[in-house]
XYZ file of C-alpha atoms in Angstrom:
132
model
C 16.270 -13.473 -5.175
C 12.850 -11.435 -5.967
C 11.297 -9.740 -3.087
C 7.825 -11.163 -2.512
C 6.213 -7.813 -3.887
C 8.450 -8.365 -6.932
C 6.667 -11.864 -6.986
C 2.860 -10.171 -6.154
C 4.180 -7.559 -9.445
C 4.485 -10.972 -11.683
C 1.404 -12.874 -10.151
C 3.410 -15.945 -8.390
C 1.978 -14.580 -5.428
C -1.946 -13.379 -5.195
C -3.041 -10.232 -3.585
C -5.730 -7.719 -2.599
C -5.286 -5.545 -5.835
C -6.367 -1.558 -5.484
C -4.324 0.277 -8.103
C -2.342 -0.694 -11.173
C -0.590 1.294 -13.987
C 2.237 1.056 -16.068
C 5.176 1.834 -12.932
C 2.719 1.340 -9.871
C 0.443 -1.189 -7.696
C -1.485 -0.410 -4.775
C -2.798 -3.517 -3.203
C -3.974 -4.142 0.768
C -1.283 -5.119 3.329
C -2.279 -8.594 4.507
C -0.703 -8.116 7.722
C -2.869 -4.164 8.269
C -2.949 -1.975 11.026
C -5.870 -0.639 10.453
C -8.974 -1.155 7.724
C -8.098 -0.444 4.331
C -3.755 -0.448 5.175
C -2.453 -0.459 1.815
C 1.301 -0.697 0.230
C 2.147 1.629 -2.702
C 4.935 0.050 -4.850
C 7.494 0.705 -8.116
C 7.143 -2.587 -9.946
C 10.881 -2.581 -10.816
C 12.444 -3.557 -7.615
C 14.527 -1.259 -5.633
C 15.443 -1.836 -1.994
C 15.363 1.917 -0.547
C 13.781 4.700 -1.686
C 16.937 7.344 -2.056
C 18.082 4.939 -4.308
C 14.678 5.330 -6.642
C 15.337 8.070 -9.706
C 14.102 11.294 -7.805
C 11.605 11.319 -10.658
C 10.261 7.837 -10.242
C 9.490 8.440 -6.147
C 7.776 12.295 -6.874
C 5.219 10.051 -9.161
C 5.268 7.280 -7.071
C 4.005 9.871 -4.035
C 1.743 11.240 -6.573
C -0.091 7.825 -7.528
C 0.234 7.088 -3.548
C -1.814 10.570 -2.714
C -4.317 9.163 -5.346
C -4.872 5.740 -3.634
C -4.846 7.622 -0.485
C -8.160 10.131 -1.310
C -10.112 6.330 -2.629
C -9.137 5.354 1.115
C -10.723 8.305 2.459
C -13.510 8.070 0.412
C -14.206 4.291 1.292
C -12.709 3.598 5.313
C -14.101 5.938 7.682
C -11.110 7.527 9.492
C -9.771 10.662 10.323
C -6.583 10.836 7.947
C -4.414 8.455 5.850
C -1.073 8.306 7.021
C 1.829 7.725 4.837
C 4.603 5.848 5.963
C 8.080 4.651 4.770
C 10.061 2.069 6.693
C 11.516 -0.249 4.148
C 12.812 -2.514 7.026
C 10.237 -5.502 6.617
C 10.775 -6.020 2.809
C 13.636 -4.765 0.515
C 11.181 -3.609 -1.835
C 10.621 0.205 -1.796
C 7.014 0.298 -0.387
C 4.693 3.150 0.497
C 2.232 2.410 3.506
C -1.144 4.019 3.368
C -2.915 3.588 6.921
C -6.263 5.282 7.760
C -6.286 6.372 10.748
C -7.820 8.207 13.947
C -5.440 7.559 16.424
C -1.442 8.005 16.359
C -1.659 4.160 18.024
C -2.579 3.054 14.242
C 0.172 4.129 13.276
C 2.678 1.924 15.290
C 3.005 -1.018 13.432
C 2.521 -2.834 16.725
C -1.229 -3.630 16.752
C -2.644 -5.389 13.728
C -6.285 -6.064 12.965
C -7.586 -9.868 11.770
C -9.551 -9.613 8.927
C -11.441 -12.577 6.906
C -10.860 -13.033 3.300
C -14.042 -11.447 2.569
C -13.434 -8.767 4.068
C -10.137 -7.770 2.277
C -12.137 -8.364 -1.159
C -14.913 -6.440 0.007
C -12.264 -3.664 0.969
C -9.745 -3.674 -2.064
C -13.241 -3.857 -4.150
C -14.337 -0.770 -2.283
C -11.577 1.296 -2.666
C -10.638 0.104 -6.349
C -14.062 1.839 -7.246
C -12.872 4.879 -5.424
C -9.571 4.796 -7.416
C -11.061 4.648 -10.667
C -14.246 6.957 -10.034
C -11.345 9.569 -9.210
């Protein structure tokens, strides 16, 4: 059965789009811990990342540290934390938090955001992206 970012890769399921290439999406965790929380994916489905071709993951972290400098640019925070936890979703997935406290960073506290807001957000950062 497809993991749901398998489904977001083939458009069954909607989402807050930031990044796209050939290999790679970027869109906005709907479930964030902070402002601008974003999930770097493969588009071919792979449930852990040791199991990704060591090739695949050093561009994946490449196109990952690219979406992270358009989240610096655009949410005001201190760093972007990366983050791999692969528990939630068998999906290899890349979190991108910005952050100014370690507490952002716990996956415990979430922040409620509108639908506007996430457009406004992945619109925001998208521009980064592509202005890079």
């Amino acid at each position: 059965m497809p993991s749901i970012f398998s489904k977001i890769v083939s458009g069954e399921i909607p989402c807050y789009k930031i990044a796209e290439n050939d290999k790679f999406l970027a869109f906005l965790d709907i479930f964030p811990n902070t402002k601008g929380h974003t999930l770097c994916i493969p588009k071919n489905e792979v449930d852990d990342f040791l199991d990704l071709d060591p090739e695949l993951f050093k561009e994946l972290v490449g196109f990952s540290r690219d979406v992270a400098s358009a989240i610096k640019k655009t949410i005001p925070c201190e760093k972007v934390a990366l983050s791999i936890v692969g528990l939630e979703v068998p999906h290899v997935h890349i979190h991108l938090i910005p952050i100014t406290s370690i507490n952002d960073v716990t996956f415990i506290n979430k922040v409620k955001l509108e639908k506007e807001e996430f457009v406004s957000i992945a619109n925001n950062i998208a521009s980064a992206y592509s202005s890079l």
